[in-house]
Amino acid sequence: MPTSPGSHRVFFMPLVRALAERGHKVTVLNALKPLEGEHPNIVQIRHGVTHANPDNIDLFALRLEPMKIFDVFASICRLMAQDFYNDPPIKALYEKRDEFDLIILDHIIGEAGLPFVHERTYITINPAPMDPIQSAHLGNLQNPAYVGNMIEDYTRPFSIGSRLQKQFPHLPPFSDIIRNQSLALMNSHFSLEFPYPVVPNQIQVGGMHLRPGNPLPEDIDEFLSGSSPVVYMSLGSMLNSSIMPEAAKQAFFSAFEKLPFKVIWKFEQEPPKPLRNVLMKSWLPQQDVLAHPNVKVFIYHCGWLGSQEAVYHGTGIVCLPLFGDQIKNAVALENLGVAVRLEWSSVTEEAILAAVYEVMNNS
């Protein structure tokens, strides 16, 4: 039961496919357009609760008031709790929940799915690194003196409990349902994180989605081929390069025009002007691009999946964290010596060029 961000689906679809290939029938409930060409044992159901879709959240508008991100996501959770079980595909699946041997629930913004899993065998899957909150539900309290939270400054709980409790008055406290999970899968790996303790039913599956590169579309492969190093820029599935602040956008345009390298950029709209050495695409097969031997620098928002992919494919990193775990990820990658960090508050042509050259010359 994943939520809306495309990156979440990228992470646990390999698990879905592996289960299907082993003979299990897997139903995936998601707000995104179903993927084509999947295993016949995979049933994809698209629901209409899209409050967490990136089109409905302007994260760039929150960069000057970062604490408001928590109000935004609290509001999203309230709306999802209110609308979730009024959605016909969700209602139909809820009535058939006894038919499932196991339910897998997204740990992030997954509270609306708790009525599904009450008194049933379920596990959670977290596309982010270890979250102390998820850890505490399993009885593994983390010491805040040395284990930070993914959302460290958040002091209020999501106020969705009362809405779900009203709709399902027979349920026990949600904290009891959460503690009843049989297993917690975490997209963690000791090589990229600071130390922390785990208990036996916390399983690190970090990098589960990583794979060698596949052949690229002809136009992309032709652009990347040759003797020129390539810079790849993408802000992931939740952020759009095309709506970044205008000053930052112009800084990237100017910097990329001055680079003696090629640039391939995930840019979601028609570019305002053509750039001589830049290929802009609304979508790019990220792992296949990162796997190309000419791609030397990856400029991105420091999302966790992209961080793992860059390290796996040996690509140098320039990171621009914006919210959530991205800042923590940037600190960890800097500490490992594999990334150069820029700040949105001071993105200039000069800063971009300096960061790209540093990574290009030292990675």
mmCIF file of C-alpha atoms in Angstrom:
data_model
loop_
_atom_site.group_PDB
_atom_site.id
_atom_site.type_symbol
_atom_site.label_atom_id
_atom_site.label_comp_id
_atom_site.label_asym_id
_atom_site.label_seq_id
_atom_site.Cartn_x
_atom_site.Cartn_y
_atom_site.Cartn_z
ATOM 1 C CA MET A 1 0.000 0.000 0.000
ATOM 2 C CA PRO A 2 2.301 2.787 -1.188
ATOM 3 C CA THR A 3 1.454 6.471 -1.164
ATOM 4 C CA SER A 4 1.842 8.915 -4.033
ATOM 5 C CA PRO A 5 5.549 9.840 -4.511
ATOM 6 C CA GLY A 6 7.039 8.029 -7.466
ATOM 7 C CA SER A 7 10.312 7.427 -5.618
ATOM 8 C CA HIS A 8 8.499 5.231 -3.072
ATOM 9 C CA ARG A 9 7.256 2.991 -5.871
ATOM 10 C CA VAL A 10 10.750 2.856 -7.391
ATOM 11 C CA PHE A 11 12.038 1.433 -4.113
ATOM 12 C CA PHE A 12 9.536 -1.327 -3.380
ATOM 13 C CA MET A 13 8.587 -2.454 -6.898
ATOM 14 C CA PRO A 14 11.687 -4.718 -6.964
ATOM 15 C CA LEU A 15 10.230 -6.485 -3.905
ATOM 16 C CA VAL A 16 6.827 -6.710 -5.616
ATOM 17 C CA ARG A 17 8.422 -8.183 -8.748
ATOM 18 C CA ALA A 18 10.510 -10.660 -6.757
ATOM 19 C CA LEU A 19 7.403 -11.899 -4.936
ATOM 20 C CA ALA A 20 5.489 -12.200 -8.215
ATOM 21 C CA GLU A 21 8.320 -14.143 -9.851
ATOM 22 C CA ARG A 22 8.202 -16.614 -6.943
ATOM 23 C CA GLY A 23 4.551 -17.384 -7.602
ATOM 24 C CA HIS A 24 2.852 -14.945 -5.237
ATOM 25 C CA LYS A 25 -0.082 -12.838 -6.379
ATOM 26 C CA VAL A 26 0.608 -9.230 -5.419
ATOM 27 C CA THR A 27 -1.905 -6.369 -5.415
ATOM 28 C CA VAL A 28 -0.376 -2.874 -5.466
ATOM 29 C CA LEU A 29 -2.554 0.044 -4.335
ATOM 30 C CA ASN A 30 -1.182 3.344 -5.600
ATOM 31 C CA ALA A 31 -2.214 6.814 -6.758
ATOM 32 C CA LEU A 32 0.117 6.684 -9.763
ATOM 33 C CA LYS A 33 -0.505 5.487 -13.301
ATOM 34 C CA PRO A 34 0.032 1.695 -13.444
ATOM 35 C CA LEU A 35 3.363 0.555 -14.846
ATOM 36 C CA GLU A 36 3.277 -1.282 -18.153
ATOM 37 C CA GLY A 37 4.784 -4.684 -18.878
ATOM 38 C CA GLU A 38 4.692 -5.992 -15.315
ATOM 39 C CA HIS A 39 4.480 -9.658 -14.279
ATOM 40 C CA PRO A 40 0.967 -11.171 -14.712
ATOM 41 C CA ASN A 41 0.897 -11.959 -10.976
ATOM 42 C CA ILE A 42 0.964 -8.214 -10.216
ATOM 43 C CA VAL A 43 -2.384 -6.417 -10.015
ATOM 44 C CA GLN A 44 -2.051 -2.615 -9.967
ATOM 45 C CA ILE A 45 -5.004 -0.667 -8.566
ATOM 46 C CA ARG A 46 -4.959 3.098 -8.971
ATOM 47 C CA HIS A 47 -6.883 4.985 -6.311
ATOM 48 C CA GLY A 48 -7.977 8.618 -6.407
ATOM 49 C CA VAL A 49 -6.526 9.933 -3.137
ATOM 50 C CA THR A 50 -3.829 12.185 -4.589
ATOM 51 C CA HIS A 51 -3.216 14.658 -1.752
ATOM 52 C CA ALA A 52 0.455 13.590 -1.543
ATOM 53 C CA ASN A 53 1.098 13.882 -5.287
ATOM 54 C CA PRO A 54 3.949 16.311 -6.094
ATOM 55 C CA ASP A 55 1.622 18.364 -8.314
ATOM 56 C CA ASN A 56 -0.331 19.309 -5.182
ATOM 57 C CA ILE A 57 2.674 20.462 -3.129
ATOM 58 C CA ASP A 58 4.911 23.430 -3.966
ATOM 59 C CA LEU A 59 7.992 22.555 -1.924
ATOM 60 C CA PHE A 60 10.012 25.426 -3.393
ATOM 61 C CA ALA A 61 7.552 27.874 -1.821
ATOM 62 C CA LEU A 62 8.441 26.465 1.604
ATOM 63 C CA ARG A 63 12.198 26.908 1.405
ATOM 64 C CA LEU A 64 12.155 30.280 3.239
ATOM 65 C CA GLU A 65 9.849 28.910 5.966
ATOM 66 C CA PRO A 66 11.017 25.294 6.270
ATOM 67 C CA MET A 67 9.006 24.548 9.411
ATOM 68 C CA LYS A 68 5.800 24.953 7.401
ATOM 69 C CA ILE A 69 6.570 21.660 5.667
ATOM 70 C CA PHE A 70 5.230 19.906 8.749
ATOM 71 C CA ASP A 71 1.933 21.780 8.611
ATOM 72 C CA VAL A 72 1.654 20.898 4.925
ATOM 73 C CA PHE A 73 2.173 17.181 5.489
ATOM 74 C CA ALA A 74 -0.049 17.180 8.585
ATOM 75 C CA SER A 75 -2.786 18.691 6.426
ATOM 76 C CA ILE A 76 -2.155 16.069 3.735
ATOM 77 C CA CYS A 77 -2.477 13.288 6.307
ATOM 78 C CA ARG A 78 -5.747 14.709 7.633
ATOM 79 C CA LEU A 79 -7.204 14.968 4.129
ATOM 80 C CA MET A 80 -6.057 11.453 3.242
ATOM 81 C CA ALA A 81 -7.613 10.051 6.412
ATOM 82 C CA GLN A 82 -10.850 11.827 5.588
ATOM 83 C CA ASP A 83 -11.045 10.714 1.947
ATOM 84 C CA PHE A 84 -9.218 7.373 1.900
ATOM 85 C CA TYR A 85 -12.124 5.047 2.660
ATOM 86 C CA ASN A 86 -14.590 6.981 0.522
ATOM 87 C CA ASP A 87 -12.548 6.160 -2.588
ATOM 88 C CA PRO A 88 -14.261 3.275 -4.482
ATOM 89 C CA PRO A 89 -11.090 1.247 -5.292
ATOM 90 C CA ILE A 90 -9.932 1.517 -1.683
ATOM 91 C CA LYS A 91 -13.365 0.604 -0.272
ATOM 92 C CA ALA A 92 -13.551 -2.445 -2.518
ATOM 93 C CA LEU A 93 -10.080 -3.621 -1.519
ATOM 94 C CA TYR A 94 -10.777 -2.988 2.177
ATOM 95 C CA GLU A 95 -13.791 -5.306 2.018
ATOM 96 C CA LYS A 96 -11.539 -8.058 0.581
ATOM 97 C CA ARG A 97 -8.649 -7.604 3.015
ATOM 98 C CA ASP A 98 -9.222 -11.065 4.553
ATOM 99 C CA GLU A 99 -8.086 -12.611 1.262
ATOM 100 C CA PHE A 100 -4.491 -11.407 1.729
ATOM 101 C CA ASP A 101 -1.895 -13.513 3.546
ATOM 102 C CA LEU A 102 0.301 -10.469 4.130
ATOM 103 C CA ILE A 103 -0.137 -6.703 3.861
ATOM 104 C CA ILE A 104 2.861 -4.418 3.253
ATOM 105 C CA LEU A 105 2.319 -0.845 4.420
ATOM 106 C CA ASP A 106 4.380 2.204 3.451
ATOM 107 C CA HIS A 107 5.892 3.604 6.649
ATOM 108 C CA ILE A 108 5.856 7.184 5.328
ATOM 109 C CA ILE A 109 2.392 8.811 5.239
ATOM 110 C CA GLY A 110 0.937 5.324 5.662
ATOM 111 C CA GLU A 111 -1.263 5.959 8.701
ATOM 112 C CA ALA A 112 -4.438 5.917 6.618
ATOM 113 C CA GLY A 113 -3.754 2.240 5.900
ATOM 114 C CA LEU A 114 -3.796 1.150 9.551
ATOM 115 C CA PRO A 115 -7.452 -0.029 9.500
ATOM 116 C CA PHE A 116 -6.415 -2.436 6.716
ATOM 117 C CA VAL A 117 -3.854 -4.155 8.911
ATOM 118 C CA HIS A 118 -5.697 -4.375 12.247
ATOM 119 C CA GLU A 119 -5.562 -8.004 13.485
ATOM 120 C CA ARG A 120 -3.772 -9.083 10.318
ATOM 121 C CA THR A 121 -0.200 -10.039 9.542
ATOM 122 C CA TYR A 122 1.576 -7.040 8.101
ATOM 123 C CA ILE A 123 4.991 -5.529 7.678
ATOM 124 C CA THR A 124 6.099 -1.996 6.965
ATOM 125 C CA ILE A 125 8.571 -0.829 4.367
ATOM 126 C CA ASN A 126 10.426 2.457 4.665
ATOM 127 C CA PRO A 127 11.937 3.984 1.501
ATOM 128 C CA ALA A 128 13.974 6.336 3.726
ATOM 129 C CA PRO A 129 16.792 5.391 6.121
ATOM 130 C CA MET A 130 16.085 4.130 9.622
ATOM 131 C CA ASP A 131 13.475 6.333 11.302
ATOM 132 C CA PRO A 132 13.674 6.399 15.124
ATOM 133 C CA ILE A 133 9.863 6.542 15.265
ATOM 134 C CA GLN A 134 9.530 3.314 13.279
ATOM 135 C CA SER A 135 12.280 1.827 15.422
ATOM 136 C CA ALA A 136 10.510 2.765 18.666
ATOM 137 C CA HIS A 137 7.300 1.038 17.540
ATOM 138 C CA LEU A 138 9.293 -2.219 17.546
ATOM 139 C CA GLY A 139 10.554 -1.617 21.072
ATOM 140 C CA ASN A 140 13.955 -0.328 19.951
ATOM 141 C CA LEU A 141 14.178 3.139 21.474
ATOM 142 C CA GLN A 142 16.991 5.153 19.916
ATOM 143 C CA ASN A 143 19.182 7.411 22.002
ATOM 144 C CA PRO A 144 18.600 10.992 20.759
ATOM 145 C CA ALA A 145 22.049 11.929 22.015
ATOM 146 C CA TYR A 146 23.552 10.267 18.942
ATOM 147 C CA VAL A 147 20.696 9.076 16.693
ATOM 148 C CA GLY A 148 18.871 11.932 14.988
ATOM 149 C CA ASN A 149 15.321 11.872 13.686
ATOM 150 C CA MET A 150 14.539 12.111 9.981
ATOM 151 C CA ILE A 151 12.341 15.123 10.881
ATOM 152 C CA GLU A 152 14.221 16.311 13.911
ATOM 153 C CA ASP A 153 12.405 19.556 14.732
ATOM 154 C CA TYR A 154 8.848 18.245 14.472
ATOM 155 C CA THR A 155 7.162 18.579 17.872
ATOM 156 C CA ARG A 156 3.471 17.958 17.099
ATOM 157 C CA PRO A 157 1.966 14.587 16.116
ATOM 158 C CA PHE A 158 0.028 14.236 12.896
ATOM 159 C CA SER A 159 -3.570 14.935 13.905
ATOM 160 C CA ILE A 160 -5.165 12.159 11.837
ATOM 161 C CA GLY A 161 -5.924 9.752 14.659
ATOM 162 C CA SER A 162 -9.223 11.345 15.639
ATOM 163 C CA ARG A 163 -10.516 11.233 12.049
ATOM 164 C CA LEU A 164 -9.731 7.542 11.572
ATOM 165 C CA GLN A 165 -10.947 6.687 15.087
ATOM 166 C CA LYS A 166 -14.300 8.315 14.268
ATOM 167 C CA GLN A 167 -14.658 6.168 11.155
ATOM 168 C CA PHE A 168 -13.445 2.989 12.892
ATOM 169 C CA PRO A 169 -14.568 3.315 16.545
ATOM 170 C CA HIS A 170 -13.992 -0.401 17.234
ATOM 171 C CA LEU A 171 -10.242 -0.144 16.652
ATOM 172 C CA PRO A 172 -7.743 -0.131 19.519
ATOM 173 C CA PRO A 173 -5.287 2.790 19.787
ATOM 174 C CA PHE A 174 -3.250 3.085 16.615
ATOM 175 C CA SER A 175 -0.075 2.746 18.660
ATOM 176 C CA ASP A 176 -1.176 -0.834 19.481
ATOM 177 C CA ILE A 177 -1.742 -1.656 15.791
ATOM 178 C CA ILE A 178 1.613 -0.162 14.845
ATOM 179 C CA ARG A 179 3.464 -2.193 17.495
ATOM 180 C CA ASN A 180 1.889 -5.382 16.142
ATOM 181 C CA GLN A 181 3.861 -5.338 12.871
ATOM 182 C CA SER A 182 5.821 -8.525 12.312
ATOM 183 C CA LEU A 183 8.794 -7.032 10.514
ATOM 184 C CA ALA A 184 10.183 -3.657 9.469
ATOM 185 C CA LEU A 185 12.192 -3.329 6.252
ATOM 186 C CA MET A 186 14.484 -0.282 6.111
ATOM 187 C CA ASN A 187 16.268 1.175 3.113
ATOM 188 C CA SER A 188 19.439 1.420 5.183
ATOM 189 C CA HIS A 189 23.035 0.314 4.723
ATOM 190 C CA PHE A 190 25.872 0.680 7.203
ATOM 191 C CA SER A 191 28.255 1.989 4.546
ATOM 192 C CA LEU A 192 26.302 5.252 4.107
ATOM 193 C CA GLU A 193 25.007 5.962 7.613
ATOM 194 C CA PHE A 194 26.123 6.675 11.136
ATOM 195 C CA PRO A 195 25.946 3.745 13.614
ATOM 196 C CA TYR A 196 22.724 2.871 15.433
ATOM 197 C CA PRO A 197 21.348 -0.264 17.133
ATOM 198 C CA VAL A 198 18.700 -2.539 15.595
ATOM 199 C CA VAL A 199 16.531 -5.386 16.902
ATOM 200 C CA PRO A 200 16.035 -8.736 15.092
ATOM 201 C CA ASN A 201 12.823 -7.732 13.297
ATOM 202 C CA GLN A 202 14.405 -4.597 11.811
ATOM 203 C CA ILE A 203 15.936 -5.680 8.509
ATOM 204 C CA GLN A 204 18.253 -3.498 6.441
ATOM 205 C CA VAL A 205 17.420 -3.859 2.745
ATOM 206 C CA GLY A 206 19.360 -0.796 1.614
ATOM 207 C CA GLY A 207 19.896 -0.566 -2.122
ATOM 208 C CA MET A 208 17.242 -3.163 -2.941
ATOM 209 C CA HIS A 209 16.340 -1.167 -6.040
ATOM 210 C CA LEU A 210 19.906 -0.830 -7.350
ATOM 211 C CA ARG A 211 20.802 -2.560 -10.601
ATOM 212 C CA PRO A 212 23.234 -2.306 -13.532
ATOM 213 C CA GLY A 213 22.298 0.117 -16.270
ATOM 214 C CA ASN A 214 19.987 -0.889 -19.111
ATOM 215 C CA PRO A 215 20.359 0.289 -22.719
ATOM 216 C CA LEU A 216 19.346 3.930 -23.076
ATOM 217 C CA PRO A 217 16.875 5.388 -25.585
ATOM 218 C CA GLU A 218 18.688 6.164 -28.822
ATOM 219 C CA ASP A 219 18.602 9.971 -28.530
ATOM 220 C CA ILE A 220 19.924 9.929 -24.960
ATOM 221 C CA ASP A 221 22.621 7.365 -25.737
ATOM 222 C CA GLU A 222 23.773 9.402 -28.741
ATOM 223 C CA PHE A 223 23.996 12.558 -26.603
ATOM 224 C CA LEU A 224 25.970 10.847 -23.824
ATOM 225 C CA SER A 225 28.386 9.069 -26.153
ATOM 226 C CA GLY A 226 31.669 10.577 -27.257
ATOM 227 C CA SER A 227 34.677 11.916 -25.400
ATOM 228 C CA SER A 228 33.013 14.675 -23.366
ATOM 229 C CA PRO A 229 32.279 14.165 -19.667
ATOM 230 C CA VAL A 230 28.617 14.686 -18.800
ATOM 231 C CA VAL A 231 26.850 16.420 -15.911
ATOM 232 C CA TYR A 232 23.431 15.002 -15.016
ATOM 233 C CA MET A 233 20.885 17.108 -13.105
ATOM 234 C CA SER A 234 17.569 15.967 -11.659
ATOM 235 C CA LEU A 235 15.538 17.075 -8.652
ATOM 236 C CA GLY A 236 13.666 13.787 -8.378
ATOM 237 C CA SER A 237 9.981 12.914 -8.440
ATOM 238 C CA MET A 238 8.801 15.436 -5.814
ATOM 239 C CA LEU A 239 10.609 18.549 -7.091
ATOM 240 C CA ASN A 240 10.452 20.041 -10.559
ATOM 241 C CA SER A 241 13.438 21.900 -11.989
ATOM 242 C CA SER A 242 11.052 23.923 -14.129
ATOM 243 C CA ILE A 243 9.436 25.625 -11.099
ATOM 244 C CA MET A 244 12.537 26.305 -9.032
ATOM 245 C CA PRO A 245 13.055 29.948 -7.999
ATOM 246 C CA GLU A 246 13.821 32.080 -11.042
ATOM 247 C CA ALA A 247 17.178 33.302 -9.707
ATOM 248 C CA ALA A 248 18.364 29.735 -9.168
ATOM 249 C CA LYS A 249 17.087 28.673 -12.586
ATOM 250 C CA GLN A 250 18.979 31.492 -14.319
ATOM 251 C CA ALA A 251 22.117 30.623 -12.345
ATOM 252 C CA PHE A 252 21.984 27.050 -13.673
ATOM 253 C CA PHE A 253 21.314 28.244 -17.233
ATOM 254 C CA SER A 254 24.339 30.566 -17.093
ATOM 255 C CA ALA A 255 26.615 28.013 -15.426
ATOM 256 C CA PHE A 256 25.718 25.200 -17.830
ATOM 257 C CA GLU A 257 26.366 27.429 -20.865
ATOM 258 C CA LYS A 258 29.900 28.072 -19.589
ATOM 259 C CA LEU A 259 30.775 24.448 -18.849
ATOM 260 C CA PRO A 260 33.017 22.698 -21.396
ATOM 261 C CA PHE A 261 31.007 19.534 -20.709
ATOM 262 C CA LYS A 262 27.678 18.180 -21.841
ATOM 263 C CA VAL A 263 24.703 18.479 -19.476
ATOM 264 C CA ILE A 264 21.596 16.283 -19.397
ATOM 265 C CA TRP A 265 18.829 17.799 -17.287
ATOM 266 C CA LYS A 266 15.445 16.511 -16.121
ATOM 267 C CA PHE A 267 13.402 19.616 -16.920
ATOM 268 C CA GLU A 268 9.630 19.221 -16.937
ATOM 269 C CA GLN A 269 8.614 22.044 -19.310
ATOM 270 C CA GLU A 270 9.730 23.410 -22.632
ATOM 271 C CA PRO A 271 13.023 25.236 -21.936
ATOM 272 C CA PRO A 272 12.836 29.029 -22.301
ATOM 273 C CA LYS A 273 15.826 28.951 -24.626
ATOM 274 C CA PRO A 274 17.989 26.238 -26.209
ATOM 275 C CA LEU A 275 21.429 25.730 -24.677
ATOM 276 C CA ARG A 276 24.199 24.552 -26.974
ATOM 277 C CA ASN A 277 25.487 21.692 -24.797
ATOM 278 C CA VAL A 278 22.372 20.798 -22.780
ATOM 279 C CA LEU A 279 19.776 18.089 -23.429
ATOM 280 C CA MET A 280 16.547 18.669 -21.478
ATOM 281 C CA LYS A 281 14.007 15.893 -20.988
ATOM 282 C CA SER A 282 10.815 15.783 -18.918
ATOM 283 C CA TRP A 283 11.730 12.256 -17.814
ATOM 284 C CA LEU A 284 14.992 10.343 -17.690
ATOM 285 C CA PRO A 285 15.803 6.722 -16.742
ATOM 286 C CA GLN A 286 17.983 7.758 -13.826
ATOM 287 C CA GLN A 287 19.904 4.562 -13.064
ATOM 288 C CA ASP A 288 20.610 3.987 -16.744
ATOM 289 C CA VAL A 289 21.932 7.551 -17.087
ATOM 290 C CA LEU A 290 24.077 7.261 -13.935
ATOM 291 C CA ALA A 291 25.463 3.940 -15.173
ATOM 292 C CA HIS A 292 26.805 5.520 -18.389
ATOM 293 C CA PRO A 293 30.615 5.790 -18.127
ATOM 294 C CA ASN A 294 30.660 9.398 -19.382
ATOM 295 C CA VAL A 295 28.358 10.691 -16.625
ATOM 296 C CA LYS A 296 30.780 12.059 -14.026
ATOM 297 C CA VAL A 297 28.715 14.501 -11.918
ATOM 298 C CA PHE A 298 25.181 14.193 -10.529
ATOM 299 C CA ILE A 299 23.479 17.421 -9.348
ATOM 300 C CA TYR A 300 20.381 16.586 -7.331
ATOM 301 C CA HIS A 301 18.294 17.257 -4.216
ATOM 302 C CA CYS A 302 19.974 14.557 -2.098
ATOM 303 C CA GLY A 303 17.011 12.214 -1.949
ATOM 304 C CA TRP A 304 17.978 8.902 -0.421
ATOM 305 C CA LEU A 305 17.351 6.706 -3.471
ATOM 306 C CA GLY A 306 19.371 9.012 -5.719
ATOM 307 C CA SER A 307 22.171 9.061 -3.145
ATOM 308 C CA GLN A 308 22.369 5.274 -3.160
ATOM 309 C CA GLU A 309 22.232 5.163 -6.954
ATOM 310 C CA ALA A 310 25.036 7.714 -7.336
ATOM 311 C CA VAL A 311 27.310 5.833 -4.931
ATOM 312 C CA TYR A 312 26.462 2.466 -6.527
ATOM 313 C CA HIS A 313 27.287 3.721 -10.029
ATOM 314 C CA GLY A 314 30.371 5.667 -8.894
ATOM 315 C CA THR A 315 29.108 9.110 -9.922
ATOM 316 C CA GLY A 316 30.375 12.276 -8.219
ATOM 317 C CA ILE A 317 27.763 14.230 -6.259
ATOM 318 C CA VAL A 318 26.743 17.889 -6.013
ATOM 319 C CA CYS A 319 23.774 18.038 -3.650
ATOM 320 C CA LEU A 320 21.139 20.721 -3.070
ATOM 321 C CA PRO A 321 19.024 19.483 -0.129
ATOM 322 C CA LEU A 322 15.668 21.167 0.409
ATOM 323 C CA PHE A 323 13.555 19.387 3.045
ATOM 324 C CA GLY A 324 12.971 16.251 5.113
ATOM 325 C CA ASP A 325 15.767 13.676 5.189
ATOM 326 C CA GLN A 326 17.630 15.381 2.314
ATOM 327 C CA ILE A 327 19.596 17.622 4.681
ATOM 328 C CA LYS A 328 20.615 14.675 6.853
ATOM 329 C CA ASN A 329 21.601 12.716 3.728
ATOM 330 C CA ALA A 330 23.776 15.607 2.531
ATOM 331 C CA VAL A 331 25.583 15.744 5.876
ATOM 332 C CA ALA A 332 26.266 11.999 5.746
ATOM 333 C CA LEU A 333 27.584 12.124 2.166
ATOM 334 C CA GLU A 334 29.776 15.133 2.947
ATOM 335 C CA ASN A 335 31.133 13.287 5.975
ATOM 336 C CA LEU A 336 32.020 10.334 3.728
ATOM 337 C CA GLY A 337 33.834 12.676 1.341
ATOM 338 C CA VAL A 338 31.719 11.769 -1.698
ATOM 339 C CA ALA A 339 29.689 14.974 -2.121
ATOM 340 C CA VAL A 340 29.910 18.748 -2.394
ATOM 341 C CA ARG A 341 26.935 20.592 -0.923
ATOM 342 C CA LEU A 342 25.272 23.765 -2.188
ATOM 343 C CA GLU A 343 22.552 25.797 -0.446
ATOM 344 C CA TRP A 344 19.418 27.062 -2.181
ATOM 345 C CA SER A 345 19.814 30.372 -0.376
ATOM 346 C CA SER A 346 23.141 31.012 -2.110
ATOM 347 C CA VAL A 347 22.925 29.259 -5.488
ATOM 348 C CA THR A 348 24.901 31.352 -7.964
ATOM 349 C CA GLU A 349 26.574 30.718 -11.284
ATOM 350 C CA GLU A 350 29.970 30.880 -9.579
ATOM 351 C CA ALA A 351 28.998 28.451 -6.815
ATOM 352 C CA ILE A 352 27.609 25.936 -9.308
ATOM 353 C CA LEU A 353 30.721 26.073 -11.502
ATOM 354 C CA ALA A 354 33.040 25.728 -8.502
ATOM 355 C CA ALA A 355 31.133 22.701 -7.186
ATOM 356 C CA VAL A 356 31.012 20.952 -10.564
ATOM 357 C CA TYR A 357 34.727 21.484 -11.207
ATOM 358 C CA GLU A 358 35.637 20.286 -7.704
ATOM 359 C CA VAL A 359 33.702 17.052 -8.142
ATOM 360 C CA MET A 360 34.808 16.578 -11.757
ATOM 361 C CA ASN A 361 38.483 16.963 -10.844
ATOM 362 C CA ASN A 362 38.503 15.022 -7.566
ATOM 363 C CA SER A 363 35.962 12.192 -7.906
#
